[in-house]
Coordinates of C-alpha atoms in Angstrom, one line a residue:
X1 CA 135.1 99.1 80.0
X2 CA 133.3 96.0 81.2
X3 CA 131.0 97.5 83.7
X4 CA 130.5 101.5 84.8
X5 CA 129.1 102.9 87.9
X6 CA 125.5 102.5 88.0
X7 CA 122.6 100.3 87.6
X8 CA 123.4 98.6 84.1
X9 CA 126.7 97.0 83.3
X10 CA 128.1 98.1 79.9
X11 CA 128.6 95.6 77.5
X12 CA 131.9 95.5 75.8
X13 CA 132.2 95.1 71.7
X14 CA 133.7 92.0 70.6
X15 CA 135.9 93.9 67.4
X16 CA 138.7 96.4 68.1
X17 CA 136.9 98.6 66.1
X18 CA 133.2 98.3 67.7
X19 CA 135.4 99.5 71.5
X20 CA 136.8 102.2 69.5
X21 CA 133.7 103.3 68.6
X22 CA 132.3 103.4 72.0
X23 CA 135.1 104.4 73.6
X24 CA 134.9 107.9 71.5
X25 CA 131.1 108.3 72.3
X26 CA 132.0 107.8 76.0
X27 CA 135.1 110.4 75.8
X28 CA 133.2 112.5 74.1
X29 CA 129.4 112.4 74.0
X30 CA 128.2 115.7 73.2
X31 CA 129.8 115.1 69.5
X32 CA 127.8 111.7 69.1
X33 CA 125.0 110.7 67.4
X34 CA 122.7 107.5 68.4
X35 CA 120.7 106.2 65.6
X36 CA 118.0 103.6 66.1
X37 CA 115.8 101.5 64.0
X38 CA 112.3 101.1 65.3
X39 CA 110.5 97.9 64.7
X40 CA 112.4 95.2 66.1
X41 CA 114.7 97.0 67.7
X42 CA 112.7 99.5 70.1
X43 CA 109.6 97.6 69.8
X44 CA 109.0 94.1 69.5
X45 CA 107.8 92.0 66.0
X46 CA 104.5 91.4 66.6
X47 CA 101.7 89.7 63.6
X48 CA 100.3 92.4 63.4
X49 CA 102.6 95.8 62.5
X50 CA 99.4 98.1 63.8
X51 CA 99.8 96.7 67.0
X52 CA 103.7 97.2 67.3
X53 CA 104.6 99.6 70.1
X54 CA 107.3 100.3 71.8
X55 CA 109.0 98.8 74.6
X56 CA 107.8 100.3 78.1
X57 CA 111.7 101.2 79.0
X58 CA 112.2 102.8 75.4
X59 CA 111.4 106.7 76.4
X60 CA 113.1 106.4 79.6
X61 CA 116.1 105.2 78.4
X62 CA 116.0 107.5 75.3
X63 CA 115.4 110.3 77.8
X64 CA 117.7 109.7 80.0
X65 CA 120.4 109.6 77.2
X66 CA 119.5 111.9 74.5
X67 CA 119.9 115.2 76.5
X68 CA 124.1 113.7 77.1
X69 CA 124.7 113.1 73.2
X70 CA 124.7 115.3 70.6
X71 CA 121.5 113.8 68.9
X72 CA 119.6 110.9 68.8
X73 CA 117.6 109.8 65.3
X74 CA 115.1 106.9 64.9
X75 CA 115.8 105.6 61.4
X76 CA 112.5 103.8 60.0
X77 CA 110.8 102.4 56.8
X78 CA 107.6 103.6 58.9
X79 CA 106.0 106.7 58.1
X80 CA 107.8 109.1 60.5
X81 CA 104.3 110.5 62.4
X82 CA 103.4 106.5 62.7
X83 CA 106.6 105.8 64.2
X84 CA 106.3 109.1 67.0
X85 CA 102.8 107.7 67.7
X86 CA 103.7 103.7 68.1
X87 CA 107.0 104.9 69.8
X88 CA 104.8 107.7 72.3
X89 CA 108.0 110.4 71.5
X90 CA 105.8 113.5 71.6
X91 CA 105.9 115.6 74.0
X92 CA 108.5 113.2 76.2
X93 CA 110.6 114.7 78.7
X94 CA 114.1 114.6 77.6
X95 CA 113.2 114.4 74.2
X96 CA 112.8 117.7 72.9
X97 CA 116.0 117.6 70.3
X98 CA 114.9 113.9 69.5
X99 CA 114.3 113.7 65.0
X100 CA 112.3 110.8 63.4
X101 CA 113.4 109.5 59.9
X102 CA 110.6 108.3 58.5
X103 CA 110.3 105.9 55.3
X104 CA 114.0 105.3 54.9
X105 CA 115.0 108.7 55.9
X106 CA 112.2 110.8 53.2
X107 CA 110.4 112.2 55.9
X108 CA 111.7 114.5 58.6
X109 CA 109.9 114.8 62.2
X110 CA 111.6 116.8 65.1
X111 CA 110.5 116.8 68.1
X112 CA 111.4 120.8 68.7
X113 CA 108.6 121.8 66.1
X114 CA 106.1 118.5 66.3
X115 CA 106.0 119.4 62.1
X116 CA 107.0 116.2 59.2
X117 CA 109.0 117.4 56.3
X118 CA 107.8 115.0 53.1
X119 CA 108.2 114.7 49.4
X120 CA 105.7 114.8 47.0
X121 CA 104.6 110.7 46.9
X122 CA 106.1 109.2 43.4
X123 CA 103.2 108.4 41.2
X124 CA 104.6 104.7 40.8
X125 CA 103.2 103.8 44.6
X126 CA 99.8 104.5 43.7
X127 CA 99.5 102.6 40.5
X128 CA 101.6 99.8 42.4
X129 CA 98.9 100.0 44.9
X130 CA 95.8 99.7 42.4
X131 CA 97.9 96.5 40.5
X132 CA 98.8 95.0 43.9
X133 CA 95.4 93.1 45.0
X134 CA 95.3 91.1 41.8
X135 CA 99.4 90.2 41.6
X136 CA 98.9 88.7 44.6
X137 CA 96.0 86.5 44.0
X138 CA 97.5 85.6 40.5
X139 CA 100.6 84.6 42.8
X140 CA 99.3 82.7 45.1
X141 CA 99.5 84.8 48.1
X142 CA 98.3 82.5 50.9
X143 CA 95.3 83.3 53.2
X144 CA 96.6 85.9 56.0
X145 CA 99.0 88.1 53.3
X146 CA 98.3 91.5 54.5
X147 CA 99.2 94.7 52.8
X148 CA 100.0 97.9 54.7
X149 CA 99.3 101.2 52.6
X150 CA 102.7 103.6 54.1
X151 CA 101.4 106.4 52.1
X152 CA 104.8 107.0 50.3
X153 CA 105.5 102.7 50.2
X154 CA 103.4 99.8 50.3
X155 CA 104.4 97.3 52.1
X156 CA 103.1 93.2 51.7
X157 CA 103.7 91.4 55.1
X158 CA 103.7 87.3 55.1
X159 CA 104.1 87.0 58.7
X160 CA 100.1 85.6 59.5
X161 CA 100.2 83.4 56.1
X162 CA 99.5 79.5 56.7
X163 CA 103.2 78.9 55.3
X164 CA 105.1 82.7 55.9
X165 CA 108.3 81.6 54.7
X166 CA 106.5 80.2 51.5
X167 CA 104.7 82.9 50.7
X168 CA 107.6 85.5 51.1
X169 CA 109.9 83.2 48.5
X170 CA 107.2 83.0 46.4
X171 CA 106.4 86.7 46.4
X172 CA 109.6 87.9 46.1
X173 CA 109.8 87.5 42.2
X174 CA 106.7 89.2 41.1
X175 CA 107.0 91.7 43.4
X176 CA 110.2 93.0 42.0
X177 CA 108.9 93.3 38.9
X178 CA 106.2 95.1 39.6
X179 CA 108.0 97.6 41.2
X180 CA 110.6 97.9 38.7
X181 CA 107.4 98.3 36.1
X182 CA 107.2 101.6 37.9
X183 CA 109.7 103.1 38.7
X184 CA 110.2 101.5 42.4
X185 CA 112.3 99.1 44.4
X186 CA 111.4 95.9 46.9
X187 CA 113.2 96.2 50.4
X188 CA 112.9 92.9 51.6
X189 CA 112.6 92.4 55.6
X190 CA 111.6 90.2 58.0
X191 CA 108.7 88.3 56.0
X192 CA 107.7 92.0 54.6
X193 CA 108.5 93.0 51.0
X194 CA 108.2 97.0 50.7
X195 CA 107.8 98.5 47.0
X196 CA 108.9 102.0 47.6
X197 CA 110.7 104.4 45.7
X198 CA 114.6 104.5 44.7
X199 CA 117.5 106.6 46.2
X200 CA 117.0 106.4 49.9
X201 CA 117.7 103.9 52.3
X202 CA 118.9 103.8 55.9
X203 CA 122.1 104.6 55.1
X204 CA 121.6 107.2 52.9
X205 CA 119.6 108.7 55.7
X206 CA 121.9 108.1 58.4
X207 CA 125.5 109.3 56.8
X208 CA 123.3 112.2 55.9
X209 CA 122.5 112.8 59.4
X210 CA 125.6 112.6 61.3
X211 CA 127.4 114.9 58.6
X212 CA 124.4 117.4 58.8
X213 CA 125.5 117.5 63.1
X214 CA 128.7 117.1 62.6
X215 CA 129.1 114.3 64.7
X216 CA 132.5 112.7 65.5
X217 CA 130.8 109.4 66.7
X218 CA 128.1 107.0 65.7
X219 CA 126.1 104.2 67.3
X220 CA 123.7 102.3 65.2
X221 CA 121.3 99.5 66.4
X222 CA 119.0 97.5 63.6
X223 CA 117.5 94.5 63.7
X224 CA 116.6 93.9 59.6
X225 CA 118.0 93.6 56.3
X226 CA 116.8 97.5 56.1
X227 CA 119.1 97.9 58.8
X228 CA 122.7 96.4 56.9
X229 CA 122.9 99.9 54.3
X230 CA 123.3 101.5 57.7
X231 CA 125.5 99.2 59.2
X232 CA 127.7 99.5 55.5
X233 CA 127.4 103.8 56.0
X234 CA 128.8 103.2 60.1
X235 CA 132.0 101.3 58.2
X236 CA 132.6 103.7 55.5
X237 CA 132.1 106.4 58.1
X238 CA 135.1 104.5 60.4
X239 CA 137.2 104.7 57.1
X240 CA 136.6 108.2 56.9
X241 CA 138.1 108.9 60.8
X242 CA 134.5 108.6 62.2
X243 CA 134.2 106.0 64.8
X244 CA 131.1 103.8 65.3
X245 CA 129.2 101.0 66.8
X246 CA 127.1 98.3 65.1
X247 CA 124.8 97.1 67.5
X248 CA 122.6 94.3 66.4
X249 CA 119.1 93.7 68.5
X250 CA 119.1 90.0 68.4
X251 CA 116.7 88.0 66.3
X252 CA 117.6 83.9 64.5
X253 CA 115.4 85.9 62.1
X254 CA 118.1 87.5 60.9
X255 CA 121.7 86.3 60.9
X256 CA 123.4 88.6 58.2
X257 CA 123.0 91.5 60.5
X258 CA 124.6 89.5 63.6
X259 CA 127.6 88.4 61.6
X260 CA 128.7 92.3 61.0
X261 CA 128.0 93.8 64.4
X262 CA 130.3 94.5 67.2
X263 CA 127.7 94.6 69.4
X264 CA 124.4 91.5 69.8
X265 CA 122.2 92.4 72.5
X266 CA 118.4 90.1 73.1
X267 CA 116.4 92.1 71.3
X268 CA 114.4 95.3 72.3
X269 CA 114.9 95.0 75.8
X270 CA 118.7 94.5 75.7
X271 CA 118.2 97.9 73.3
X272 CA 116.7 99.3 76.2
X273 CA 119.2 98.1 78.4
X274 CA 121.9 99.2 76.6
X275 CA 120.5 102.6 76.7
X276 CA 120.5 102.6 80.1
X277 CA 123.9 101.8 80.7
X278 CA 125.2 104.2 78.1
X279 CA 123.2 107.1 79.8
X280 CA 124.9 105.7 83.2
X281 CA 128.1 105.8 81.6
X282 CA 128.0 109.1 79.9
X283 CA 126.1 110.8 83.3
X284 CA 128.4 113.7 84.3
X285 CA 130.5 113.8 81.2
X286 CA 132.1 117.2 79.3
X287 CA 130.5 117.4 76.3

């Protein structure tokens, strides 16, 4: 399984059960379900989260594979309709069954109807919001903290502080309780601390998903400490007879995520890459 026909080698898992799990999603891809993260995983980290988009092979690899498999989510703490936008999905050949979990999986965009399916917002994230500017400066929140206003979440990125690292430690704390003052919970990421409401998260979302399609394989690729409740959901998911693939898009940033994949690849582009190979591999196939 080292290499298939085609233009991009497929790279093999390094844990018996990682091969298993792609082994059944070759064998069988019309019953498999590949779920992605976006940030850091289809698109580069970049200072500035506005600016993020997508990597230029994302939609043609995602195109090329989606229409083999039997669906293909993007799992995000983004608001789903900013992810379709930063990630150009709309409207992309090949992409017409393609569904975006926005915000950990609240929000609902398929690409069949163009429409978002949301909550109500929980009335803690506005109040949060109002308190935030003034915990931050009674904190110490060094000169280039940035908050970003997700609607249903607000998120306080560290990344363009003089000291990021710092700041994010220092953060953390207050943060927490502030949340917890109303009713929410902190995701921590990659020098970002989201206050969002309880009782979904990645994996939530993605188990969720793959029972809703009845899917009898699962790939997963992350990048973040968002991502490692969907990596836990892939292994209780193997335990229940489901096999499944952690793929981890490779970052120093994040170790914890490396350590429990069967799968590292260099970032977004070895994301893209791996796309790629698994459309090669899967081209031709019986569902």
């Amino acid at each position: 399984m080292g290499s298939v026909m085609g233009s991009h080698p497929l790279p093999v898992p390094t844990t018996s059960a990682g091969r298993e799990g792609l082994a059944a999603l070759l064998e069988r891809p019309g019953r498999a379900v590949v779920g992605l993260d976006f940030d850091g995983t289809l698109a580069e980290i970049v200072p500035d989260p506005d600016q993020a988009r997508a990597h230029p092979g994302a939609v043609p690899g995602l195109s090329r594979l989606a229409p083999r498999v039997r669906s293909v989510a993007v799992i995000t703490g983004r608001p789903a309709e900013v992810a379709v936008r930063y990630g150009g999905f709309a409207g992309a050949e090949g992409l017409d069954g393609l569904v975006v979990l926005g915000l950990y999986g609240a929000e609902r965009w398929d690409a069949a109807s163009g429409a978002v399916q949301a909550p109500e917002p929980h009335p803690g994230v506005a109040v949060v919001k109002a308190e935030l500017p003034a915990a931050l400066e009674a904190h110490g929140a060094s000169h280039g903290t940035w908050v970003e206003d997700k609607g249903r979440a607000v998120a306080v990125h560290t990344r363009r502080a003089e000291d990021p690292q710092a700041t994010f430690e220092r953060l953390r704390a207050p943060l927490h309780a502030l949340a917890e003052r109303h009713g929410l919970i902190v995701e921590p990421g990659r020098l970002v601390l989201e206050l969002r409401p309880p009782g979904m998260d990645k994996g939530v979302a993605l188990t969720e998903y793959v029972r809703q399609t009845g899917a009898e394989a699962v790939l997963y690729a992350g990048d973040d400490l968002g991502d490692l409740a969907a990596f836990a959901a892939v292994e209780r998911l193997r335990e229940e007879g489901v096999p499944g693939v952690l793929v981890c898009s490779g970052s120093a940033e994040v170790t914890e995520l490396a350590k429990r994949a069967d799968l590292v690849v260099d970032g977004p582009a070895g994301v893209v890459e791996l796309l790629s190979a698994l459309a090669d591999a899967v081209s031709g196939t019986a569902a």
